[in-house]
Coordinates of C-alpha atoms in Angstrom, one line a residue:
M1 CA -90.0 -64.2 2.4
E2 CA -91.4 -62.5 -0.7
S3 CA -89.2 -61.3 -3.5
A4 CA -88.4 -57.6 -3.8
T5 CA -88.4 -55.1 -6.7
L6 CA -85.0 -56.3 -8.0
S7 CA -83.0 -59.3 -7.4
P8 CA -79.3 -58.3 -7.1
N9 CA -76.9 -60.9 -8.2
T10 CA -76.0 -63.4 -5.5
P11 CA -73.4 -65.6 -7.1
E12 CA -71.9 -68.5 -5.3
K13 CA -68.3 -69.1 -4.4
I14 CA -66.0 -69.8 -7.4
S15 CA -65.2 -73.3 -6.2
D16 CA -68.9 -74.2 -6.2
R17 CA -69.4 -73.5 -9.9
K18 CA -69.4 -76.3 -12.4
K19 CA -66.7 -74.9 -14.8
P20 CA -64.5 -72.6 -12.7
T21 CA -61.5 -74.8 -12.6
K22 CA -59.3 -72.9 -15.0
F23 CA -60.0 -69.6 -13.1
V24 CA -59.3 -71.2 -9.7
R25 CA -56.2 -72.8 -11.1
F26 CA -55.0 -69.5 -12.6
A27 CA -55.5 -67.7 -9.2
A28 CA -53.8 -70.5 -7.3
D29 CA -50.9 -70.4 -9.7
I30 CA -50.4 -66.7 -9.2
L31 CA -50.5 -67.1 -5.4
K32 CA -48.1 -70.0 -5.6
R33 CA -45.7 -68.0 -7.8
S34 CA -45.8 -65.1 -5.3
H35 CA -45.1 -67.4 -2.4
N36 CA -42.1 -68.8 -4.3
L37 CA -40.7 -65.3 -4.4
N38 CA -40.8 -64.9 -0.6
D39 CA -37.1 -64.9 -0.3
L40 CA -36.5 -62.0 -2.7
S41 CA -35.1 -58.8 -1.2
S42 CA -36.5 -55.4 -2.0
D43 CA -33.7 -54.7 -4.5
E44 CA -34.3 -58.1 -6.3
I45 CA -38.0 -57.3 -6.6
S46 CA -37.2 -53.9 -8.1
R47 CA -34.8 -55.6 -10.5
Q48 CA -37.4 -58.1 -11.6
I49 CA -39.9 -55.2 -12.3
R50 CA -37.2 -53.4 -14.3
G51 CA -36.7 -56.6 -16.3
L52 CA -40.4 -56.9 -17.1
R53 CA -40.5 -53.2 -18.0
H54 CA -37.6 -53.7 -20.4
R55 CA -39.4 -56.7 -22.1
V56 CA -42.6 -54.6 -22.5
E57 CA -40.8 -51.6 -23.9
S58 CA -38.9 -53.9 -26.3
G59 CA -42.2 -55.1 -27.8
E60 CA -43.5 -58.0 -25.7
S61 CA -47.2 -58.1 -25.1
F62 CA -48.8 -57.4 -21.7
A63 CA -50.2 -60.9 -21.8
S64 CA -46.7 -62.5 -21.9
V65 CA -45.6 -60.8 -18.7
M66 CA -49.0 -60.8 -16.9
E67 CA -48.4 -63.8 -14.6
E68 CA -45.0 -62.6 -13.5
A69 CA -46.3 -59.0 -12.9
F70 CA -49.3 -60.3 -10.9
A71 CA -47.1 -62.6 -8.8
L72 CA -44.8 -59.6 -7.9
G73 CA -47.9 -57.5 -7.2
C74 CA -49.4 -60.2 -4.8
L75 CA -46.0 -60.5 -3.1
S76 CA -45.9 -56.7 -2.5
I77 CA -49.5 -56.7 -1.2
R78 CA -48.7 -59.6 1.2
R79 CA -45.6 -57.9 2.6
T80 CA -47.3 -54.5 2.9
C81 CA -50.8 -55.5 4.1
G82 CA -50.0 -58.9 5.8
F83 CA -52.5 -61.0 3.8
D84 CA -53.0 -62.7 0.4
L85 CA -55.6 -61.5 -2.2
H86 CA -58.6 -63.8 -2.6
H87 CA -59.0 -65.9 -5.7
V88 CA -61.9 -63.7 -6.9
Q89 CA -59.7 -60.6 -6.7
I90 CA -57.0 -62.1 -8.8
L91 CA -59.7 -63.3 -11.3
G92 CA -61.1 -59.7 -11.4
A93 CA -57.6 -58.4 -12.0
S94 CA -57.1 -60.8 -14.9
I95 CA -60.4 -59.7 -16.5
M96 CA -59.2 -56.1 -16.4
A97 CA -55.8 -57.0 -17.8
R98 CA -57.7 -58.3 -20.8
H99 CA -59.3 -54.9 -21.4
S100 CA -62.7 -55.6 -19.9
I101 CA -64.9 -54.5 -17.0
A102 CA -65.0 -56.8 -14.0
E103 CA -68.4 -56.7 -12.2
M104 CA -67.4 -57.3 -8.6
Q105 CA -70.0 -57.0 -5.8
T106 CA -69.8 -54.3 -3.2
G107 CA -67.3 -55.1 -0.5
E108 CA -65.2 -57.6 -2.5
G109 CA -62.0 -55.6 -2.3
K110 CA -62.0 -53.7 -5.7
T111 CA -59.4 -51.2 -4.5
L112 CA -56.7 -53.9 -4.0
T113 CA -57.9 -55.7 -7.1
A114 CA -57.0 -52.7 -9.2
V115 CA -53.3 -52.9 -8.0
L116 CA -52.5 -55.8 -10.2
P117 CA -53.6 -54.4 -13.6
A118 CA -52.1 -51.1 -12.6
V119 CA -48.7 -52.7 -12.0
L120 CA -49.0 -54.6 -15.3
F121 CA -49.9 -51.6 -17.5
S122 CA -47.5 -49.3 -15.8
L123 CA -44.6 -51.5 -17.2
A124 CA -44.9 -49.6 -20.5
G125 CA -43.5 -46.5 -18.8
R126 CA -46.0 -44.3 -20.5
G127 CA -48.2 -43.4 -17.5
L128 CA -51.2 -45.2 -16.2
H129 CA -54.3 -43.3 -14.9
V130 CA -56.5 -44.8 -12.2
V131 CA -59.8 -42.9 -12.4
T132 CA -62.3 -42.8 -9.6
V133 CA -65.4 -40.8 -8.7
N134 CA -64.1 -38.1 -6.3
D135 CA -61.0 -36.3 -4.9
Y136 CA -61.3 -38.0 -1.5
L137 CA -61.2 -41.5 -3.0
A138 CA -58.4 -40.6 -5.4
D139 CA -56.3 -39.2 -2.6
R140 CA -57.2 -42.0 -0.1
D141 CA -56.3 -44.8 -2.6
A142 CA -53.1 -43.1 -3.8
T143 CA -51.9 -42.7 -0.1
E144 CA -52.9 -46.1 1.1
L145 CA -51.6 -48.0 -1.9
R146 CA -48.3 -46.0 -2.4
P147 CA -46.3 -48.4 -0.1
I148 CA -47.3 -51.4 -2.2
Y149 CA -46.3 -49.7 -5.5
E150 CA -43.0 -48.2 -4.0
R151 CA -42.0 -51.7 -2.8
L152 CA -42.1 -52.6 -6.5
G153 CA -40.0 -49.6 -7.5
L154 CA -43.0 -47.8 -9.0
T155 CA -43.9 -44.1 -8.4
V156 CA -47.4 -42.8 -7.6
G157 CA -49.0 -39.4 -8.0
C158 CA -52.5 -38.0 -7.4
V159 CA -54.3 -35.1 -9.1
T160 CA -56.9 -33.2 -7.1
T161 CA -58.9 -30.0 -7.7
D162 CA -56.8 -27.5 -5.8
M163 CA -53.4 -28.3 -7.5
E164 CA -51.4 -25.9 -9.6
D165 CA -50.1 -26.8 -13.0
E166 CA -46.6 -27.7 -11.9
A167 CA -47.9 -30.0 -9.2
R168 CA -50.2 -31.6 -11.8
R169 CA -47.3 -32.1 -14.2
Q170 CA -45.3 -33.8 -11.5
A171 CA -48.2 -36.1 -10.6
Y172 CA -48.7 -37.1 -14.3
S173 CA -45.0 -37.9 -14.6
R174 CA -45.3 -40.7 -12.1
D175 CA -45.8 -44.4 -13.2
I176 CA -49.3 -44.4 -11.8
T177 CA -51.6 -41.4 -11.3
Y178 CA -54.8 -41.3 -9.4
G179 CA -57.5 -38.8 -10.1
T180 CA -61.1 -38.1 -11.1
A181 CA -62.4 -38.2 -14.7
K182 CA -63.3 -34.5 -14.3
E183 CA -59.8 -33.4 -13.4
M184 CA -58.0 -35.6 -15.9
G185 CA -60.5 -34.5 -18.6
F186 CA -60.1 -30.8 -17.9
D187 CA -56.3 -31.2 -17.9
Y188 CA -56.6 -32.8 -21.3
L189 CA -58.7 -29.9 -22.6
R190 CA -56.3 -27.3 -21.2
D191 CA -53.4 -29.1 -22.9
R192 CA -55.4 -29.0 -26.2
L193 CA -55.9 -25.3 -25.7
R194 CA -52.2 -24.8 -25.2
L195 CA -51.5 -26.8 -28.4
G196 CA -54.0 -24.7 -30.3
A197 CA -53.5 -21.3 -28.7
D198 CA -53.1 -19.7 -32.1
L199 CA -56.6 -20.7 -33.1
I200 CA -58.4 -18.9 -30.3
H201 CA -58.8 -15.2 -29.3
E202 CA -56.4 -13.2 -27.2
E203 CA -58.5 -13.3 -23.9
T204 CA -58.7 -17.1 -23.9
R205 CA -54.9 -17.3 -24.6
K206 CA -54.2 -15.1 -21.5
I207 CA -56.4 -17.3 -19.3
F208 CA -55.1 -20.7 -20.3
Q209 CA -51.5 -20.2 -21.5
E210 CA -49.1 -20.5 -18.5
E211 CA -46.0 -18.5 -18.1
G212 CA -43.5 -21.3 -18.7
G213 CA -45.5 -23.0 -21.5
G214 CA -45.6 -26.8 -21.9
L215 CA -48.2 -29.5 -21.4
V216 CA -49.4 -31.1 -18.1
Q217 CA -50.3 -34.6 -19.2
R218 CA -48.0 -37.1 -21.0
G219 CA -50.9 -38.5 -23.0
Q220 CA -53.7 -41.0 -22.8
F221 CA -52.1 -44.4 -22.7
C222 CA -54.0 -46.5 -20.2
A223 CA -57.0 -45.9 -17.8
V224 CA -58.1 -48.2 -15.0
V225 CA -61.6 -46.9 -14.1
D226 CA -63.0 -47.5 -10.7
E227 CA -66.8 -47.3 -10.4
A228 CA -66.9 -47.6 -14.1
D229 CA -70.7 -47.4 -14.5
S230 CA -70.7 -44.0 -12.6
V231 CA -67.8 -42.6 -14.6
L232 CA -68.4 -44.0 -18.0
I233 CA -72.3 -44.1 -18.1
D234 CA -73.9 -41.8 -15.5
D235 CA -71.4 -38.9 -15.9
A236 CA -71.4 -39.2 -19.7
R237 CA -74.6 -37.2 -20.1
T238 CA -72.6 -34.0 -19.2
P239 CA -69.7 -33.0 -21.5
L240 CA -66.4 -31.7 -20.1
L241 CA -66.3 -28.1 -21.0
I242 CA -64.0 -25.1 -20.4
G243 CA -65.8 -21.8 -20.7
T244 CA -64.7 -18.2 -20.8
A245 CA -66.9 -15.6 -19.1
Q246 CA -68.7 -13.0 -21.2
P247 CA -69.7 -9.6 -19.6
E248 CA -73.4 -9.5 -18.9
S249 CA -75.2 -6.4 -20.1
P250 CA -77.9 -4.6 -18.1
Q251 CA -80.4 -5.4 -20.9
R252 CA -79.8 -9.2 -20.5
V253 CA -80.1 -9.0 -16.7
A254 CA -83.4 -7.1 -17.2
L255 CA -84.5 -9.8 -19.7
F256 CA -83.9 -12.7 -17.3
R257 CA -85.7 -10.9 -14.5
W258 CA -88.7 -10.0 -16.7
C259 CA -89.0 -13.5 -18.2
S260 CA -89.0 -15.0 -14.7
R261 CA -92.1 -12.9 -13.8
A262 CA -93.8 -13.1 -17.2
I263 CA -94.1 -16.9 -17.2
R264 CA -96.6 -16.7 -14.3
K265 CA -99.1 -15.2 -16.8
L266 CA -98.8 -18.1 -19.3
E267 CA -101.1 -21.2 -19.2
S268 CA -100.0 -24.7 -19.9
H269 CA -101.2 -26.2 -23.2
A270 CA -102.8 -22.9 -24.3
D271 CA -99.6 -20.8 -24.3
Y272 CA -96.9 -23.4 -24.3
V273 CA -96.2 -27.1 -24.7
A274 CA -93.8 -28.9 -22.3
D275 CA -91.9 -32.0 -23.2
S276 CA -90.9 -33.6 -19.9
K277 CA -88.8 -36.3 -21.5
K278 CA -86.5 -33.8 -23.2
R279 CA -87.0 -31.1 -20.6
Q280 CA -88.0 -28.6 -23.3
V281 CA -90.7 -26.0 -23.6
F282 CA -92.1 -24.5 -26.8
L283 CA -94.4 -21.4 -27.0
T284 CA -97.6 -21.8 -29.0
D285 CA -98.8 -19.1 -31.5
P286 CA -101.2 -17.8 -28.9
G287 CA -98.5 -17.8 -26.3
C288 CA -96.2 -15.8 -28.6
R289 CA -98.9 -13.2 -29.1
K290 CA -99.5 -13.0 -25.4
V291 CA -95.7 -12.4 -24.8
V292 CA -95.7 -9.7 -27.4
L293 CA -98.5 -7.8 -25.6
L294 CA -97.0 -8.0 -22.1
G295 CA -95.6 -4.8 -20.8
K296 CA -91.8 -4.6 -20.8
P297 CA -89.2 -2.4 -19.1
P298 CA -87.4 0.3 -21.1
L299 CA -84.1 -1.6 -20.9
M300 CA -85.6 -4.3 -23.1
E301 CA -86.5 -2.1 -26.0
A302 CA -83.5 -3.1 -28.0
V303 CA -84.0 -6.9 -27.4
D304 CA -85.5 -8.6 -30.5
M305 CA -88.6 -10.8 -30.0
E306 CA -86.9 -14.0 -31.1
T307 CA -84.5 -13.6 -28.1
I308 CA -87.4 -12.9 -25.8
Y309 CA -89.2 -16.0 -26.9
E310 CA -86.1 -18.1 -26.3
N311 CA -85.6 -16.8 -22.8
I312 CA -89.3 -17.2 -21.9
E313 CA -88.9 -20.9 -22.9
R314 CA -85.7 -21.1 -20.8
A315 CA -87.5 -19.5 -17.8
L316 CA -90.4 -22.1 -18.2
E317 CA -87.9 -24.9 -18.3
A318 CA -86.2 -23.6 -15.1
Y319 CA -89.6 -23.4 -13.4
L320 CA -91.0 -26.8 -14.6
F321 CA -88.1 -29.2 -14.7
Y322 CA -85.4 -28.0 -12.3
Q323 CA -86.1 -28.2 -8.6
R324 CA -84.0 -26.8 -5.7
D325 CA -82.2 -29.5 -3.7
R326 CA -82.8 -32.0 -6.4
H327 CA -81.2 -30.6 -9.5
Y328 CA -79.3 -27.8 -7.8
T329 CA -78.6 -26.3 -4.3
L330 CA -78.1 -22.7 -3.2
H331 CA -75.0 -21.7 -1.3
E332 CA -73.8 -18.1 -0.6
D333 CA -76.1 -16.7 -3.3
E334 CA -74.8 -19.2 -5.9
V335 CA -76.6 -21.9 -7.8
T336 CA -74.6 -25.2 -7.6
I337 CA -75.6 -28.0 -9.9
V338 CA -76.2 -31.4 -8.3
D339 CA -75.3 -34.5 -10.3
E340 CA -78.6 -36.3 -10.7
S341 CA -76.9 -39.8 -10.9
T342 CA -74.6 -39.4 -7.9
G343 CA -76.2 -36.7 -5.7
R344 CA -72.8 -34.9 -5.6
L345 CA -72.3 -31.2 -5.9
M346 CA -70.6 -29.9 -9.1
P347 CA -69.2 -26.5 -8.1
G348 CA -68.0 -24.4 -11.1
R349 CA -70.3 -26.1 -13.5
K350 CA -73.0 -24.1 -15.3
W351 CA -76.0 -25.0 -17.5
Q352 CA -75.7 -23.5 -21.0
N353 CA -77.9 -21.4 -23.3
G354 CA -79.2 -19.1 -20.6
L355 CA -80.7 -21.9 -18.4
H356 CA -78.3 -21.2 -15.5
Q357 CA -79.2 -17.5 -15.5
A358 CA -82.9 -18.4 -15.7
I359 CA -82.6 -20.5 -12.6
E360 CA -80.8 -17.6 -10.9
A361 CA -83.7 -15.3 -11.8
K362 CA -86.2 -17.9 -10.5
E363 CA -84.4 -17.9 -7.1
H364 CA -84.0 -14.1 -7.0
L365 CA -80.2 -14.4 -7.0
P366 CA -77.6 -12.1 -8.7
I367 CA -77.4 -12.9 -12.5
T368 CA -74.0 -14.3 -13.3
S369 CA -72.2 -13.8 -16.6
P370 CA -72.8 -16.4 -19.3
T371 CA -69.9 -18.5 -20.6
S372 CA -68.9 -19.3 -24.1
D373 CA -67.2 -22.6 -24.9
A374 CA -63.4 -22.5 -25.2
A375 CA -62.9 -26.2 -25.4
R376 CA -65.2 -29.2 -24.8
I377 CA -65.3 -33.0 -25.2
T378 CA -67.7 -35.7 -24.2
V379 CA -66.7 -38.2 -21.5
Q380 CA -67.2 -40.9 -24.1
R381 CA -64.8 -39.3 -26.6
F382 CA -62.2 -38.6 -23.8
F383 CA -62.0 -42.2 -22.8
Q384 CA -61.9 -43.3 -26.4
Q385 CA -58.5 -41.5 -26.6
Y386 CA -56.9 -44.1 -24.3
Q387 CA -55.1 -46.9 -26.1
H388 CA -55.8 -49.3 -23.2
K389 CA -58.7 -49.1 -20.8
C390 CA -60.5 -51.4 -18.3
G391 CA -62.6 -51.0 -15.2
M392 CA -64.5 -52.4 -12.3
T393 CA -67.8 -51.8 -10.6
G394 CA -70.5 -53.6 -8.7
T395 CA -73.2 -52.9 -11.4
A396 CA -72.0 -53.2 -15.0
S397 CA -74.1 -55.9 -16.5
N398 CA -77.2 -53.7 -16.8
A399 CA -75.2 -51.5 -19.2
K400 CA -73.0 -54.1 -20.9
R401 CA -74.4 -53.3 -24.4
E402 CA -73.5 -49.6 -24.0
F403 CA -70.0 -50.5 -22.7
R404 CA -69.5 -52.7 -25.7
R405 CA -70.8 -50.2 -28.3
T406 CA -69.3 -47.0 -26.9
Y407 CA -66.0 -48.1 -25.3
R408 CA -65.4 -51.5 -26.8
L409 CA -65.3 -53.0 -23.4
G410 CA -66.7 -56.4 -22.5
V411 CA -68.3 -57.0 -19.1
Q412 CA -67.7 -60.2 -17.0
R413 CA -69.4 -60.9 -13.7
I414 CA -67.1 -62.1 -10.9
P415 CA -68.6 -64.4 -8.2
T416 CA -68.4 -63.3 -4.6
D417 CA -65.7 -64.8 -2.4
R418 CA -68.4 -66.0 0.1
P419 CA -72.0 -66.8 -0.7
C420 CA -74.2 -63.8 -0.6
I421 CA -77.1 -64.2 1.9
R422 CA -78.9 -60.9 1.3
K423 CA -82.7 -61.1 1.5
G424 CA -85.3 -58.8 0.0
L425 CA -88.6 -58.0 1.6
K426 CA -91.8 -57.3 -0.3
T427 CA -91.9 -53.9 -2.0
R428 CA -94.7 -51.7 -0.6
V429 CA -96.5 -48.9 -2.5
Y430 CA -98.5 -46.1 -1.0
S431 CA -100.9 -43.5 -2.4
T432 CA -99.3 -40.6 -0.6
Q433 CA -95.8 -39.6 0.7
E434 CA -97.3 -39.2 4.1
A435 CA -98.6 -42.7 4.2
K436 CA -95.3 -44.0 3.0
N437 CA -93.3 -42.1 5.7
Q438 CA -95.5 -43.5 8.4
A439 CA -94.8 -47.0 7.1
V440 CA -91.1 -46.3 7.0
M441 CA -91.1 -45.0 10.6
K442 CA -93.0 -48.1 11.8
S443 CA -90.5 -50.4 10.0
L444 CA -87.6 -48.4 11.3
Q445 CA -88.7 -48.5 14.9
E446 CA -89.1 -52.3 14.8
L447 CA -85.6 -52.7 13.2
L448 CA -84.0 -50.5 16.0
R449 CA -85.7 -52.6 18.6
Q450 CA -84.0 -55.6 17.1
G451 CA -80.6 -53.9 17.4
R452 CA -80.1 -53.6 13.6
A453 CA -78.2 -50.9 11.7
V454 CA -80.3 -49.1 9.1
L455 CA -79.3 -47.3 5.9
I456 CA -82.1 -45.3 4.2
G457 CA -81.6 -44.4 0.6
T458 CA -83.1 -41.2 -1.0
P459 CA -82.9 -39.9 -4.6
S460 CA -82.0 -36.3 -3.9
V461 CA -80.7 -33.7 -1.4
G462 CA -84.2 -32.4 -0.8
A463 CA -85.7 -35.8 -0.2
S464 CA -83.0 -36.7 2.3
E465 CA -83.6 -33.5 4.3
R466 CA -87.4 -33.9 4.2
L467 CA -87.0 -37.4 5.6
S468 CA -84.6 -36.2 8.2
A469 CA -87.2 -33.7 9.4
V470 CA -89.7 -36.6 9.8
L471 CA -87.1 -38.6 11.8
R472 CA -86.6 -35.6 14.0
E473 CA -90.3 -35.4 14.7
H474 CA -90.2 -39.0 15.8
Q475 CA -87.1 -38.3 17.9
I476 CA -85.0 -40.8 16.1
D477 CA -81.2 -40.0 16.2
H478 CA -79.7 -40.2 12.7
E479 CA -77.0 -38.8 10.4
V480 CA -77.6 -37.4 6.9
L481 CA -75.2 -38.1 4.1
N482 CA -75.9 -36.0 1.1
A483 CA -74.2 -33.7 -1.4
R484 CA -74.0 -30.9 1.2
Y485 CA -71.6 -32.9 3.3
H486 CA -69.7 -35.1 0.9
E487 CA -66.4 -34.0 2.3
V488 CA -67.1 -36.1 5.5
E489 CA -69.0 -38.9 3.9
A490 CA -66.4 -41.5 4.6
Q491 CA -66.5 -40.9 8.3
I492 CA -70.3 -41.0 8.3
V493 CA -70.5 -44.2 6.3
S494 CA -67.9 -45.9 8.5
R495 CA -70.3 -45.5 11.5
A496 CA -73.4 -46.7 9.6
G497 CA -72.9 -50.3 10.7
E498 CA -73.1 -49.7 14.4
A499 CA -76.0 -51.1 16.4
G500 CA -79.0 -48.8 16.5
S501 CA -77.5 -46.4 13.9
V502 CA -79.7 -44.8 11.3
T503 CA -78.0 -43.1 8.2
I504 CA -79.9 -41.3 5.5
A505 CA -77.9 -41.2 2.2
T506 CA -78.5 -39.8 -1.3
N507 CA -77.8 -41.9 -4.4
M508 CA -74.2 -42.9 -4.2
A509 CA -72.9 -40.9 -1.3
G510 CA -70.2 -42.8 0.5
R511 CA -69.6 -45.0 -2.5
G512 CA -66.2 -46.7 -2.2
T513 CA -66.2 -46.8 1.6
D514 CA -66.8 -50.0 3.6
I515 CA -69.6 -50.3 6.1
K516 CA -68.2 -52.6 8.8
L517 CA -70.6 -54.5 11.1
P518 CA -69.8 -55.4 14.7
E519 CA -70.7 -58.9 15.8
E520 CA -73.8 -57.9 17.7
V521 CA -75.3 -56.4 14.5
K522 CA -74.5 -59.5 12.5
L523 CA -76.2 -61.6 15.1
A524 CA -79.3 -59.3 15.0
G525 CA -79.6 -59.7 11.2
G526 CA -77.0 -57.3 9.8
L527 CA -77.5 -54.0 8.0
H528 CA -81.0 -53.3 6.6
V529 CA -81.3 -51.0 3.6
I530 CA -84.6 -49.0 3.2
A531 CA -85.0 -47.6 -0.3
T532 CA -87.5 -44.8 0.0
E533 CA -87.8 -44.5 -3.8
M534 CA -86.7 -46.1 -7.0
H535 CA -83.9 -44.2 -8.8
S536 CA -83.7 -43.2 -12.5
S537 CA -81.5 -46.2 -13.1
A538 CA -81.8 -49.8 -11.8
R539 CA -78.0 -49.8 -11.5
I540 CA -78.2 -47.1 -8.8
D541 CA -80.8 -49.2 -6.9
R542 CA -78.5 -52.2 -7.1
Q543 CA -75.6 -50.1 -5.7
L544 CA -77.8 -49.0 -2.7
V545 CA -79.0 -52.5 -2.0
G546 CA -75.5 -53.8 -2.3
R547 CA -74.5 -51.9 0.8
S548 CA -76.1 -54.8 2.9
A549 CA -74.9 -58.4 3.2
R550 CA -71.3 -57.7 2.1
Q551 CA -68.6 -60.4 2.2
G552 CA -71.0 -63.1 3.5
D553 CA -72.5 -60.9 6.2
P554 CA -76.3 -61.2 6.8
G555 CA -78.5 -58.3 5.5
T556 CA -81.9 -57.3 4.2
F557 CA -83.4 -54.6 2.0
Q558 CA -86.9 -53.3 1.2
F559 CA -88.4 -50.7 -1.1
F560 CA -91.1 -48.2 0.0
L561 CA -92.7 -46.3 -2.9
S562 CA -95.5 -43.7 -3.2
M563 CA -97.4 -42.1 -6.0
E564 CA -95.8 -38.8 -5.1
D565 CA -92.2 -40.0 -5.7
E566 CA -89.7 -38.0 -7.7
L567 CA -89.4 -40.9 -10.3
L568 CA -93.0 -40.4 -11.4
M569 CA -92.5 -36.7 -11.8
N570 CA -90.6 -37.5 -15.0
L571 CA -94.0 -38.5 -16.6
P572 CA -96.3 -35.9 -18.1
A573 CA -98.0 -33.9 -15.4
D574 CA -101.6 -34.7 -16.6
R575 CA -100.8 -38.4 -16.5
V576 CA -99.3 -38.2 -13.0
H577 CA -102.4 -36.4 -11.9
R578 CA -104.7 -39.1 -13.3
L579 CA -102.6 -41.9 -11.7
Q580 CA -102.6 -40.2 -8.3
K581 CA -106.4 -39.8 -8.6
Q582 CA -106.8 -43.4 -9.5
A583 CA -104.6 -44.5 -6.6
S584 CA -106.5 -42.4 -4.1
R585 CA -109.7 -44.1 -5.1
T586 CA -108.1 -47.5 -4.8
S587 CA -106.7 -46.9 -1.3
V588 CA -105.9 -44.1 1.1
G589 CA -102.9 -46.1 2.3
E590 CA -101.1 -49.1 0.9
L591 CA -101.7 -50.0 -2.8
P592 CA -101.8 -53.5 -4.3
A593 CA -98.4 -55.0 -5.4
S594 CA -99.4 -54.6 -9.1
W595 CA -98.6 -50.9 -8.8
V596 CA -94.9 -51.7 -8.7
K597 CA -95.0 -52.3 -12.5
L598 CA -95.7 -48.6 -13.0
F599 CA -92.4 -47.7 -11.3
K600 CA -90.5 -50.3 -13.2
R601 CA -91.8 -49.1 -16.5
T602 CA -91.0 -45.5 -15.7
Q603 CA -87.5 -46.5 -14.6
R604 CA -86.9 -48.3 -17.9
L605 CA -88.3 -45.3 -19.8
L606 CA -85.8 -43.0 -18.1
E607 CA -82.9 -45.4 -18.8
R608 CA -83.8 -45.5 -22.5
N609 CA -84.1 -41.7 -22.6
H610 CA -80.7 -41.2 -20.9
Y611 CA -79.1 -43.6 -23.3
K612 CA -80.5 -41.7 -26.2
Q613 CA -79.2 -38.4 -24.8
R614 CA -75.7 -39.9 -24.5
K615 CA -75.9 -41.3 -28.0
Q616 CA -77.2 -38.0 -29.4
M617 CA -74.4 -36.1 -27.7
M618 CA -71.8 -38.3 -29.3
K619 CA -73.3 -37.9 -32.7
H620 CA -73.4 -34.1 -32.3
E621 CA -69.7 -34.1 -31.3
K622 CA -68.8 -36.3 -34.2
K623 CA -70.5 -33.9 -36.6
Q624 CA -68.7 -30.9 -35.0
M625 CA -65.3 -32.6 -35.3
E626 CA -65.9 -33.4 -39.0
T627 CA -66.9 -29.8 -39.6
Y628 CA -63.9 -28.4 -37.8
R629 CA -61.5 -30.7 -39.7
R630 CA -63.1 -29.6 -43.0
I631 CA -62.4 -26.0 -42.3
G632 CA -59.0 -26.6 -40.8
L633 CA -59.7 -26.0 -37.1
N634 CA -58.6 -28.0 -34.0
P635 CA -61.6 -30.3 -33.5
Y636 CA -61.3 -30.1 -29.7
L637 CA -61.6 -26.3 -29.6
E638 CA -64.9 -24.5 -30.0
A639 CA -65.3 -21.5 -32.3
T640 CA -64.8 -18.8 -29.6
G641 CA -63.6 -16.1 -32.0
S642 CA -61.2 -18.3 -34.0

C-alpha cells in the first residue's frame, strides 16, 4: 500500500520501547498506591485531600505531593467509573503536572487524563481553569467528571455563554472551573474594565459596571488546556476584544453602499494591487484618479477622499478575500464569522476597520454600527497571565517551537496504549473539482459495498454543502456536520461509526467526541477517512486523519485533491490560473503524484504566514502596553475616550 500525503504518528505500546521502564514503573506505582487505598472510606479520602491541600498551602511544591494526589485521583476514577486508567493516561497526566503539553493520539482518553493534574493543581485552593474548545464540551466534561471530583471533596463549576455575572462568580469560586478560552478571556477583560472604570468614558462604564460591583474571576492561577493546539495556536490569530457600538451616520451607510458598487469599475493591477498573503488591497495612482472621477451621491459630499480611498480598499478586500460559507455565513440578515481553523461560527464577533460593514454591503444586508475597542488582549497574552499552565492535544509536535517560544511549554509525545494500525492510501490529484468529485463518489460507493463507515473531511461550510449536493445527486444517504449545526455535532459524530454511514464534516467539527465502531465495521476494515482537500495547517489534517484507527481499531485514510481546491486560492490569482492551465494540458482527469508537492508547499507557506501574523500581533500588543504604561493608562484598556 502506497504512502499518503502525511504519516501520522503511529507509536508503539509503551512496554515495547527500549527505554520506557521508568515511565511504566511510575504508572504502575501510582496504580499500586491507589489499590492500597481501596479500604478508605469517603470521609477518609476527603481528609487525605485536605491534608495534601494544607501541605501545598503551607509551601510544599506540587511535585512533592503529586504521587499521593494522583493515587487518590485514580482511586476516585475507579470507584466512580469502574475501571483503572491506562499507563499512558497516567504518563500524560505526569507530563502535564510538569507544566508541559502531552501529545496524546485521538481516542486515548484525554478527558480522564486531565482529571489527575486538575486534582493536583486544585490543591492550592486558588482556582483551576480547565479550558476547552466549545460550551458543549465544557458542560459535558464538568457534568460527567463532577462525581469523580466530589468524591475527593472538590467542587466543580462551569462557565457558558448564557450565564449572568452572579452565576459566573459562583462557577469561578469552585475548586475546578470548566469553560472556553473565549468566555474566560472575556470575563478577564470585563474584570479589567471594572478595575479601570475611571479610565473610560461614561457610556462604557454604564455597559460594563454591574449594580453590585465586584469582580467575577479570582485570578489566573492555573490553566489545563484541552485541545491545546486549537486554543493556543489556531485561535490565537484573533484577539479577544470587547467593543462598544458607535451610532452609524447616513453618510457612512451611503459610503459603504457606494464603495461596494464602485469597485466593479476598477481593474486589477491597473487600478489596484492585491496582496493575497496579507489580504490587503492598495489603490494605485491611476486607481485613485478613477475613484475621484466616479459619480457620488449627495450624502457623500462631506466625506473626505482619504476616507473614500480606505473604504474602497476595504470593499475590494471583502470582494476578493472573504467568501460566503467559508469565511462567514448569513443568518437572519446578519453576517456571522466562521473560524477558519475550526469551522465553527463565532456569533457576536465583528471584523474591524470597516471590513464587517463592507461585507454587509457586498451581501446587500443592513449596515450595522461599527464598534470601538473598550478592552482587548491577545490569546497569547491572556494565557501568559497564568502562573501555571499545561495542556493536551493530539497534534502538538508540529507547533512545538511556537509552544516553547510563546508559552514556555514543552511538548512530549505519548505512545498509544495499543499499537496504531492506521493505513494511508495514495494521495490522488485531479485537474478539476468535478473530476475529483467523481473519483470520491467511486471510492465511496466501493467502501459502502464493503460495509465500511466513512467520514469525509471538508475545509469549509460551503465545501461541505457543495459535496452534500453531489452525494444527494448520487442518492447516497449522509449527514452533514458543519458550523451551521455544531449544537448537535456530538450526536452526529456518535453515529459516524455505524456500518454504511457517511458523514461530511468541516475542519474540527465534533472534536472531543468519540466515534465508536461496532464489531461488523471493525471486521470490514474500520472507519475510512476521505480528506477532500488539504487544510491550511498540517495539524488539522492530522486531526482529521486521527479519527480513524483509534485505540487499536483498524482504519484507513486517503486524500483527494484538485487544482480548484480552496488551499490554492491563497496563492496569487495569476499564478493559480497558470497552474490550472498547465494541469489541464497535462491531464483532463488525474494528475501525476508529483503535483502533491505543490499542495504541501502551499500549506507550509500558509503555516509560516499564520505564525508571522500571531507574532506580529503580539509585538503590536507589547508596544501598545508600553505606550499605555508610559502615559499612565491601564494597559488592558483601549483608548476609547479616556
